[in-house]
Amino acid sequence: MPASLTTSWQNDLTPIGAADWNYENAAHLLERAGFGGTPDEITDLAKMTPAKAVARLVRFEGTDASGLAPFEDSGVHDPGLEPFPPSRPAVTDLAKAKGEALGIKVKPSGNRRLQPIVDKFFFWLRASVLETNRLAYWWANRMVASPQPLREKMALFWHGHFAVNEAKVRDYRKLRDELALFQQQGTGNFRKLMIAVAQDPAMLTFLDAGVNVKGAANENFAREIMELFTMGVGNYSEKDVREGARAFTGWNYVDLQFLVNKDKHDEGEKTFLGKTGRFDGVDVINIITDQPVTADFIAGKIYRFFVREDLSPDLRKKLGSVLRQSNYEVAPLLETIFLSRDFYSPASVGTQIKSPVQLAVSTYRKLGLKGVPGVPDFNVVTSALGQQLFSPPTVAGWAGGRSWITPGLLLERGNFARDVLFPDINFLPPDRYTRSGEIRSVADRIRQGMDITAATKPDEKSGVMAESNMLADRDEDFNTRYGSFRGWQMAIEKVKPIPRDIASLDLTGMVVASDAKNTTEAIDYLIHRFMRVPPGDEARQKMIVFLNKELGTSDITAARTYMEDSLRLDLHLVMSQPEYQLS
């Protein structure tokens, strides 16, 4: 179709016609409603009608994800850890006052009577981080392998929308359960999802629900629900924040279970968004979702995640109407978006910067892998690029868009591609090797046979011990630095390791199967398979010249037995292009 005609599709929610459906549009759909795919996967979608293709992704029709492995916990948690104290001083104070803490009794006499308790405190801090990293790996594997990629893509959206991080929650189990909530209800009803998230222990922990009590309401929870989760700034008053906070008083949890402490809940009359009554949190959420602006806000944010940042006020209202008319069911909104001409317009295609997670997962899917390699480490890679799962920087999630790309981050993206194609033989698994110089120093001294006191003295030459830690050892009931070391040691003993297989790639087989006869056709195949936005002709010609030089010939058949490394070098060039960062 002429570009002038498709340009007119911008902001048009009319469904795309069967006559306009083709391989390129199917590739765009899979890229945005999933994480991209192989040529065979794209061809399968292209053979369907647009409605059938969208139904497969949004409604999961004709797909079965039951074969995906569930997350296997390492078994590191025990009931004695609950409720987990907020700090090391808090746990030792509790132990001194009660004679036990974290399920461990204080020793009646002897040296360092509180040491086992301090060790266990640090063990859980380390174990929860390691187990969270395992959870992130498991989720990344689902993104790569799932026949229902939109389920995971929507979970990723909600993870950024309802952002919580392990650093504050400090319990991988709460993060695991919240992820399951997003996976199960991500394309379902937003009103129900909002209530479930508001009652979720991970969110209750992150937004300080434990201190939101009658007579001293904490406004964090109510403010973020309106500002970030449902309505947006400017659509409520400070009085609404205060009254909303009162409605959520007493909402808390015990271990992994939500509960309402009735004696701490304010049952008095509240006036919220123009309505008056003895509201609780569910009432407040229902009032919020009754506001037209809420549907506009949520629909607009979903649109910007899946389509493009540029969203006109008129289109935002139309999308909000779709969400309201479906009583906040998300699937009909997604179907409207993915079937619309606007979604396939030049303004939408190839204009989105891939997030770090999307970059890594789409790379693996396009390579035809069935899981995430252990080298390079997925969490280290995405963290270096600015997006580590379960570690959003604030309650507002990740900024996204152009913030993903700086000259330094573009270089890191190229390094990621290199490490996939040519894995680092000096790799040290971060779940088995601590980067803390202080902990390594203590470990080395313990192995040398030093006692705890000598092993934990500050290293005057390197200065790795902080002054605050030096003071900590004045309390002879425990040694903080030893506890930090021993906690890590116990954690790597009990937390299951992340599998460290390396991607098995066969670019030679891919190129030969594509029927490419010469280097020009080979490069064009790699560009078409891996890039949604092709590079400029100058860059393409340089890739061809490079491959000719590497192979010593332009004849693919002649170079078949030795061209694997040369193809990998050229694919690295492809993946290092600015256009490769676009979806």
Coordinates of N, CA, C and O in Angstrom, one line a residue, residues 380-525:
V380 N 22.4 -9.1 35.3 CA 23.5 -8.2 35.2 C 23.4 -7.4 33.9 O 23.6 -6.2 33.9
V381 N 23.1 -8.0 32.8 CA 22.9 -7.3 31.6 C 21.9 -6.3 31.6 O 22.1 -5.1 31.3
T382 N 20.7 -6.7 32.0 CA 19.5 -5.7 32.0 C 19.8 -4.6 33.0 O 19.4 -3.5 32.8
S383 N 20.4 -4.9 34.2 CA 20.7 -3.9 35.2 C 21.7 -2.9 34.6 O 21.5 -1.7 34.8
A384 N 22.7 -3.4 33.9 CA 23.7 -2.4 33.3 C 23.0 -1.5 32.2 O 23.5 -0.4 32.0
L385 N 22.0 -2.1 31.6 CA 21.2 -1.3 30.6 C 20.1 -0.4 31.2 O 19.5 0.3 30.5
G386 N 19.9 -0.6 32.5 CA 18.9 0.3 33.2 C 17.6 -0.2 33.6 O 16.7 0.5 34.0
Q387 N 17.4 -1.6 33.5 CA 16.2 -2.2 33.9 C 16.3 -3.6 34.4 O 16.3 -4.6 33.7
Q388 N 16.5 -3.7 35.7 CA 16.6 -5.0 36.3 C 15.2 -5.4 36.9 O 14.6 -4.6 37.6
L389 N 14.7 -6.6 36.6 CA 13.4 -7.0 37.0 C 13.4 -7.0 38.6 O 14.4 -7.4 39.2
F390 N 12.3 -6.6 39.1 CA 12.0 -6.6 40.6 C 12.9 -5.5 41.3 O 13.0 -5.5 42.5
S391 N 13.5 -4.6 40.4 CA 14.3 -3.5 41.0 C 14.0 -2.2 40.3 O 14.9 -1.4 40.0
P392 N 12.7 -1.8 40.1 CA 12.4 -0.5 39.6 C 12.9 0.6 40.5 O 12.9 0.4 41.7
P393 N 13.4 1.7 40.0 CA 14.1 2.7 40.9 C 13.2 3.4 41.9 O 13.6 3.8 42.9
T394 N 11.9 3.6 41.5 CA 10.9 4.3 42.4 C 9.6 3.6 42.2 O 9.4 2.8 41.3
V395 N 8.6 4.1 43.0 CA 7.2 3.6 42.8 C 6.6 4.0 41.5 O 5.6 3.5 41.0
A396 N 7.3 5.0 40.8 CA 6.8 5.4 39.4 C 7.3 4.4 38.4 O 7.0 4.6 37.2
G397 N 8.1 3.4 38.7 CA 8.7 2.5 37.7 C 9.8 3.1 37.0 O 10.6 3.9 37.5
W398 N 10.0 2.6 35.7 CA 11.1 3.1 34.9 C 10.6 4.2 33.9 O 9.4 4.1 33.5
A399 N 11.4 5.2 33.7 CA 11.0 6.3 32.8 C 10.8 5.8 31.4 O 9.8 6.3 30.7
G400 N 11.6 4.9 30.9 CA 11.4 4.4 29.5 C 11.7 5.4 28.4 O 12.3 6.4 28.7
G401 N 11.3 5.0 27.2 CA 11.5 5.9 26.1 C 12.9 6.2 25.8 O 13.8 5.4 25.8
R402 N 13.2 7.5 25.6 CA 14.5 7.9 25.3 C 15.5 7.8 26.4 O 16.8 7.8 26.2
S403 N 15.0 7.6 27.6 CA 15.9 7.4 28.8 C 16.7 6.1 28.6 O 17.7 5.9 29.3
W404 N 16.2 5.1 27.8 CA 16.9 3.9 27.6 C 18.2 4.1 26.8 O 19.0 3.2 26.7
I405 N 18.3 5.2 26.1 CA 19.4 5.3 25.1 C 20.2 6.5 25.4 O 19.8 7.7 25.4
T406 N 21.5 6.3 25.8 CA 22.5 7.3 25.8 C 23.7 6.7 25.1 O 23.8 5.5 24.8
P407 N 24.8 7.5 24.8 CA 25.9 7.0 24.1 C 26.5 5.8 24.9 O 26.9 4.8 24.3
G408 N 26.6 5.9 26.2 CA 27.1 4.8 27.0 C 26.3 3.6 27.0 O 26.8 2.5 26.9
L409 N 24.9 3.8 27.1 CA 24.0 2.7 27.1 C 24.0 2.0 25.7 O 23.8 0.8 25.6
L410 N 24.2 2.8 24.6 CA 24.2 2.2 23.3 C 25.4 1.3 23.2 O 25.3 0.2 22.6
L411 N 26.5 1.7 23.8 CA 27.7 0.8 23.8 C 27.5 -0.4 24.6 O 27.9 -1.5 24.1
E412 N 26.8 -0.3 25.7 CA 26.5 -1.5 26.5 C 25.6 -2.5 25.8 O 25.7 -3.7 25.9
R413 N 24.7 -1.9 25.0 CA 23.8 -2.8 24.2 C 24.6 -3.6 23.2 O 24.3 -4.8 22.9
G414 N 25.6 -2.9 22.6 CA 26.5 -3.7 21.7 C 27.3 -4.7 22.4 O 27.5 -5.8 21.9
N415 N 27.7 -4.4 23.6 CA 28.5 -5.4 24.4 C 27.6 -6.6 24.8 O 28.1 -7.7 24.8
F416 N 26.3 -6.3 25.0 CA 25.4 -7.5 25.3 C 25.4 -8.4 24.1 O 25.5 -9.6 24.2
A417 N 25.2 -7.8 22.9 CA 25.2 -8.7 21.7 C 26.5 -9.5 21.5 O 26.5 -10.7 21.2
R418 N 27.6 -8.8 21.8 CA 28.9 -9.5 21.7 C 29.0 -10.7 22.6 O 29.4 -11.8 22.3
D419 N 28.5 -10.5 23.9 CA 28.6 -11.5 24.9 C 27.6 -12.7 24.6 O 27.9 -13.8 25.1
V420 N 26.6 -12.4 23.9 CA 25.7 -13.5 23.5 C 26.4 -14.4 22.4 O 26.4 -15.6 22.4
L421 N 26.9 -13.7 21.4 CA 27.5 -14.3 20.2 C 28.9 -14.9 20.5 O 29.3 -15.9 20.0
F422 N 29.6 -14.3 21.4 CA 31.0 -14.7 21.8 C 31.1 -14.7 23.4 O 31.6 -13.7 23.9
P423 N 30.5 -15.7 24.1 CA 30.5 -15.7 25.5 C 31.8 -15.5 26.2 O 32.8 -16.0 25.7
D424 N 31.8 -14.8 27.3 CA 33.0 -14.5 28.1 C 33.5 -15.8 28.8 O 32.8 -16.3 29.7
I425 N 34.7 -16.2 28.5 CA 35.2 -17.5 29.2 C 35.7 -17.1 30.6 O 36.0 -18.1 31.4
N426 N 35.8 -15.9 30.9 CA 36.2 -15.5 32.3 C 35.0 -15.2 33.2 O 35.2 -14.6 34.3
F427 N 33.8 -15.6 32.8 CA 32.6 -15.2 33.5 C 32.6 -15.8 34.9 O 33.0 -17.0 35.1
L428 N 32.2 -15.0 35.9 CA 32.0 -15.4 37.2 C 30.5 -15.3 37.6 O 29.9 -14.2 37.5
P429 N 29.8 -16.4 37.9 CA 28.4 -16.3 38.2 C 28.1 -15.5 39.4 O 28.6 -15.7 40.5
P430 N 27.3 -14.4 39.3 CA 27.1 -13.5 40.4 C 26.3 -14.0 41.5 O 26.2 -13.5 42.6
D431 N 25.6 -15.2 41.3 CA 24.9 -15.8 42.4 C 25.7 -16.7 43.2 O 25.3 -17.3 44.2
R432 N 27.0 -16.9 42.8 CA 27.9 -17.7 43.6 C 29.1 -16.9 44.0 O 29.9 -17.4 44.8
Y433 N 29.3 -15.7 43.5 CA 30.5 -14.9 43.8 C 30.0 -13.5 44.2 O 29.4 -12.8 43.4
T434 N 30.4 -13.1 45.4 CA 30.0 -11.8 45.9 C 31.0 -10.8 45.4 O 32.2 -11.0 45.3
R435 N 30.5 -9.6 45.0 CA 31.3 -8.5 44.6 C 31.7 -7.6 45.7 O 32.4 -6.6 45.5
S436 N 31.3 -7.9 46.9 CA 31.6 -7.1 48.1 C 33.1 -7.4 48.5 O 33.4 -8.5 48.9
G437 N 33.9 -6.4 48.4 CA 35.3 -6.5 48.8 C 35.4 -6.8 50.3 O 36.3 -7.5 50.7
E438 N 34.5 -6.2 51.1 CA 34.5 -6.5 52.5 C 34.3 -7.9 52.9 O 35.0 -8.5 53.6
I439 N 33.2 -8.5 52.2 CA 32.9 -9.9 52.5 C 34.0 -10.8 52.0 O 34.4 -11.8 52.7
R440 N 34.6 -10.5 50.9 CA 35.7 -11.4 50.3 C 36.9 -11.3 51.2 O 37.6 -12.3 51.4
S441 N 37.2 -10.1 51.8 CA 38.3 -9.9 52.7 C 38.1 -10.8 53.9 O 39.1 -11.5 54.4
V442 N 36.9 -10.8 54.5 CA 36.7 -11.6 55.7 C 36.8 -13.1 55.3 O 37.4 -13.9 56.1
A443 N 36.2 -13.5 54.2 CA 36.3 -14.9 53.8 C 37.7 -15.3 53.6 O 38.1 -16.4 54.0
D444 N 38.6 -14.5 53.0 CA 40.0 -14.9 52.8 C 40.7 -15.1 54.2 O 41.4 -16.0 54.3
R445 N 40.4 -14.2 55.1 CA 41.1 -14.3 56.4 C 40.6 -15.6 57.2 O 41.4 -16.2 57.9
I446 N 39.3 -15.8 57.1 CA 38.7 -17.0 57.8 C 39.4 -18.3 57.2 O 39.8 -19.2 57.9
R447 N 39.6 -18.3 55.9 CA 40.2 -19.5 55.2 C 41.7 -19.6 55.6 O 42.3 -20.7 55.6
Q448 N 42.3 -18.5 56.0 CA 43.7 -18.5 56.4 C 43.8 -19.0 57.9 O 45.0 -19.1 58.4
G449 N 42.7 -19.2 58.5 CA 42.7 -19.7 59.9 C 42.6 -18.7 61.0 O 42.8 -19.0 62.1
M450 N 42.3 -17.4 60.6 CA 42.2 -16.4 61.6 C 40.9 -16.6 62.4 O 39.9 -17.2 61.9
D451 N 40.9 -16.1 63.7 CA 39.7 -16.2 64.4 C 38.8 -15.0 64.0 O 39.2 -14.2 63.2
I452 N 37.6 -15.0 64.5 CA 36.6 -14.1 64.0 C 37.0 -12.6 64.2 O 36.9 -11.7 63.4
T453 N 37.6 -12.4 65.4 CA 38.0 -11.0 65.7 C 39.1 -10.5 64.8 O 39.0 -9.4 64.2
A454 N 40.1 -11.4 64.6 CA 41.2 -11.0 63.7 C 40.7 -10.9 62.2 O 41.1 -10.0 61.5
A455 N 39.8 -11.8 61.8 CA 39.4 -11.8 60.4 C 38.5 -10.6 60.1 O 38.4 -10.3 58.9
T456 N 37.9 -10.0 61.1 CA 36.9 -8.9 60.8 C 37.5 -7.6 61.1 O 36.8 -6.6 61.1
K457 N 38.8 -7.5 61.5 CA 39.4 -6.2 61.7 C 39.5 -5.4 60.4 O 39.7 -6.0 59.4
P458 N 39.3 -4.1 60.4 CA 39.4 -3.3 59.2 C 40.8 -3.5 58.5 O 41.8 -3.6 59.2
D459 N 40.7 -3.5 57.2 CA 41.9 -3.6 56.4 C 42.5 -2.2 56.2 O 41.9 -1.4 55.4
E460 N 43.5 -1.9 57.0 CA 44.0 -0.5 56.9 C 44.5 -0.1 55.6 O 44.5 1.1 55.2
K461 N 45.1 -1.0 54.8 CA 45.7 -0.7 53.5 C 44.6 -0.4 52.5 O 44.7 0.6 51.8
S462 N 43.6 -1.2 52.4 CA 42.6 -1.1 51.4 C 41.4 -0.1 51.9 O 40.7 0.5 51.1
G463 N 41.3 0.0 53.2 CA 40.2 0.8 53.7 C 38.8 0.3 53.4 O 37.9 1.1 53.3
V464 N 38.7 -1.0 53.3 CA 37.4 -1.5 52.8 C 36.3 -1.5 53.9 O 35.2 -1.6 53.7
M465 N 36.8 -1.4 55.2 CA 35.8 -1.5 56.3 C 35.4 0.0 56.7 O 36.2 0.8 56.9
A466 N 34.1 0.2 56.7 CA 33.6 1.5 57.0 C 33.7 1.8 58.5 O 33.7 0.9 59.3
E467 N 33.8 3.1 58.8 CA 34.0 3.5 60.2 C 32.8 3.0 61.1 O 32.9 2.5 62.2
S468 N 31.6 3.0 60.5 CA 30.4 2.6 61.2 C 30.5 1.1 61.6 O 30.1 0.6 62.6
N469 N 31.1 0.3 60.6 CA 31.3 -1.1 60.9 C 32.3 -1.4 62.0 O 32.3 -2.3 62.7
M470 N 33.3 -0.5 62.0 CA 34.4 -0.6 63.0 C 33.8 -0.5 64.4 O 34.1 -1.2 65.4
L471 N 32.8 0.5 64.6 CA 32.2 0.7 65.8 C 31.3 -0.5 66.2 O 31.1 -0.7 67.4
A472 N 30.7 -1.1 65.2 CA 29.8 -2.2 65.5 C 30.4 -3.3 66.3 O 29.7 -4.0 67.1
D473 N 31.7 -3.6 66.2 CA 32.3 -4.7 66.9 C 32.5 -4.4 68.3 O 33.0 -5.3 69.0
R474 N 32.2 -3.2 68.8 CA 32.4 -2.9 70.2 C 31.3 -3.7 71.0 O 31.5 -3.9 72.2
D475 N 30.2 -4.1 70.4 CA 29.2 -4.9 71.1 C 29.7 -6.4 71.1 O 29.7 -7.0 70.0
E476 N 30.1 -7.0 72.2 CA 30.7 -8.3 72.2 C 29.7 -9.4 72.0 O 30.0 -10.6 72.0
D477 N 28.4 -9.0 72.0 CA 27.4 -10.0 71.9 C 27.3 -10.6 70.5 O 26.7 -11.6 70.2
F478 N 27.8 -9.9 69.5 CA 27.8 -10.3 68.1 C 28.8 -9.5 67.3 O 29.3 -8.5 67.8
N479 N 29.1 -10.0 66.1 CA 30.0 -9.4 65.2 C 29.3 -9.2 63.9 O 29.0 -10.1 63.2
T480 N 29.0 -7.9 63.6 CA 28.2 -7.6 62.4 C 28.9 -8.1 61.1 O 28.3 -8.6 60.2
R481 N 30.2 -7.8 61.0 CA 31.0 -8.1 59.8 C 31.0 -9.6 59.6 O 30.9 -10.1 58.4
Y482 N 31.2 -10.4 60.6 CA 31.1 -11.8 60.5 C 29.7 -12.3 60.1 O 29.6 -13.2 59.2
G483 N 28.7 -11.7 60.7 CA 27.4 -12.0 60.3 C 27.1 -11.8 58.8 O 26.4 -12.6 58.2
S484 N 27.6 -10.7 58.3 CA 27.4 -10.4 56.9 C 28.1 -11.4 56.0 O 27.5 -11.9 55.0
F485 N 29.3 -11.8 56.4 CA 30.0 -12.9 55.7 C 29.3 -14.2 55.8 O 29.0 -14.9 54.8
R486 N 28.9 -14.6 57.0 CA 28.3 -15.9 57.3 C 26.9 -16.0 56.6 O 26.5 -17.0 56.1
G487 N 26.2 -14.8 56.6 CA 24.9 -14.8 55.9 C 25.0 -15.1 54.4 O 24.2 -15.9 53.9
W488 N 26.0 -14.5 53.8 CA 26.2 -14.8 52.4 C 26.6 -16.3 52.2 O 26.1 -17.0 51.3
Q489 N 27.5 -16.8 53.0 CA 27.9 -18.2 52.9 C 26.7 -19.1 53.1 O 26.6 -20.1 52.3
M490 N 25.9 -18.9 54.0 CA 24.7 -19.7 54.2 C 23.7 -19.6 53.0 O 23.1 -20.6 52.6
A491 N 23.6 -18.4 52.5 CA 22.7 -18.2 51.3 C 23.1 -19.0 50.1 O 22.3 -19.6 49.5
I492 N 24.4 -18.9 49.7 CA 24.8 -19.6 48.5 C 24.8 -21.1 48.8 O 24.8 -21.9 47.8
E493 N 24.8 -21.6 50.0 CA 24.7 -23.0 50.3 C 23.3 -23.5 50.1 O 23.1 -24.6 49.6
K494 N 22.3 -22.6 50.4 CA 20.9 -23.1 50.4 C 20.1 -22.6 49.1 O 19.1 -23.3 48.8
V495 N 20.5 -21.5 48.5 CA 19.8 -21.1 47.3 C 20.3 -21.8 46.1 O 21.5 -21.9 45.9
K496 N 19.3 -22.4 45.3 CA 19.7 -23.1 44.2 C 20.4 -22.2 43.2 O 20.1 -21.1 43.0
P497 N 21.5 -22.8 42.5 CA 22.2 -21.9 41.5 C 21.4 -21.8 40.2 O 20.5 -22.6 39.9
I498 N 21.6 -20.6 39.6 CA 21.0 -20.4 38.2 C 21.8 -21.3 37.2 O 23.0 -21.2 37.2
P499 N 21.1 -22.0 36.4 CA 21.8 -22.8 35.4 C 22.7 -21.9 34.5 O 22.2 -20.8 34.1
R500 N 23.9 -22.4 34.2 CA 24.8 -21.5 33.4 C 25.1 -22.1 32.0 O 26.3 -22.1 31.6
D501 N 24.1 -22.6 31.3 CA 24.4 -23.0 30.0 C 24.6 -21.8 29.1 O 24.2 -20.7 29.3
I502 N 25.3 -22.1 28.0 CA 25.6 -21.0 27.0 C 24.8 -21.3 25.7 O 24.5 -22.4 25.3
A503 N 24.3 -20.2 25.1 CA 23.4 -20.4 23.9 C 24.2 -21.1 22.8 O 25.3 -20.9 22.5
S504 N 23.5 -22.1 22.3 CA 24.0 -22.9 21.2 C 23.4 -22.3 19.9 O 22.3 -22.5 19.6
L505 N 24.3 -21.7 19.2 CA 23.9 -20.9 18.0 C 24.4 -21.6 16.7 O 25.5 -22.2 16.7
D506 N 23.6 -21.5 15.7 CA 24.0 -22.1 14.4 C 23.6 -21.1 13.3 O 22.6 -21.3 12.6
L507 N 24.3 -20.0 13.2 CA 24.0 -19.0 12.2 C 24.2 -19.5 10.8 O 23.5 -19.2 9.8
T508 N 25.2 -20.4 10.6 CA 25.5 -21.0 9.3 C 24.2 -21.8 8.9 O 23.8 -21.7 7.7
G509 N 23.6 -22.6 9.8 CA 22.4 -23.3 9.4 C 21.3 -22.4 9.1 O 20.5 -22.7 8.1
M510 N 21.1 -21.3 9.8 CA 20.1 -20.3 9.5 C 20.2 -19.7 8.1 O 19.3 -19.7 7.3
V511 N 21.5 -19.3 7.7 CA 21.7 -18.7 6.4 C 21.6 -19.7 5.3 O 21.0 -19.4 4.3
V512 N 22.1 -20.9 5.5 CA 21.9 -21.9 4.5 C 20.5 -22.3 4.3 O 20.0 -22.4 3.1
A513 N 19.7 -22.4 5.3 CA 18.3 -22.7 5.2 C 17.5 -21.6 4.5 O 16.4 -21.8 4.0
S514 N 18.0 -20.4 4.6 CA 17.3 -19.2 3.9 C 17.5 -19.2 2.4 O 17.0 -18.4 1.7
D515 N 18.4 -20.2 1.9 CA 18.7 -20.3 0.5 C 19.6 -19.1 0.0 O 19.6 -18.8 -1.2
A516 N 20.2 -18.4 0.9 CA 21.1 -17.3 0.5 C 22.3 -17.9 -0.3 O 22.9 -18.9 0.1
K517 N 22.6 -17.3 -1.5 CA 23.6 -17.8 -2.3 C 24.9 -17.0 -2.2 O 26.0 -17.5 -2.5
N518 N 24.8 -15.8 -1.8 CA 26.0 -14.9 -1.7 C 25.9 -14.1 -0.4 O 24.9 -14.1 0.3
T519 N 26.9 -13.3 -0.2 CA 27.0 -12.5 1.0 C 26.0 -11.4 1.1 O 25.5 -11.1 2.2
T520 N 25.6 -10.9 0.0 CA 24.6 -9.9 -0.1 C 23.3 -10.4 0.4 O 22.6 -9.9 1.3
E521 N 22.9 -11.6 -0.1 CA 21.7 -12.3 0.4 C 21.7 -12.7 1.8 O 20.7 -12.6 2.6
A522 N 22.9 -13.1 2.3 CA 23.1 -13.5 3.7 C 22.9 -12.3 4.6 O 22.2 -12.4 5.6
I523 N 23.5 -11.2 4.3 CA 23.3 -10.0 5.1 C 21.9 -9.5 5.1 O 21.3 -9.2 6.1
D524 N 21.2 -9.6 3.9 CA 19.8 -9.1 3.9 C 18.9 -10.1 4.7 O 18.0 -9.6 5.3
Y525 N 19.3 -11.3 4.7 CA 18.5 -12.3 5.5 C 18.7 -11.9 7.0 O 17.7 -11.9 7.8

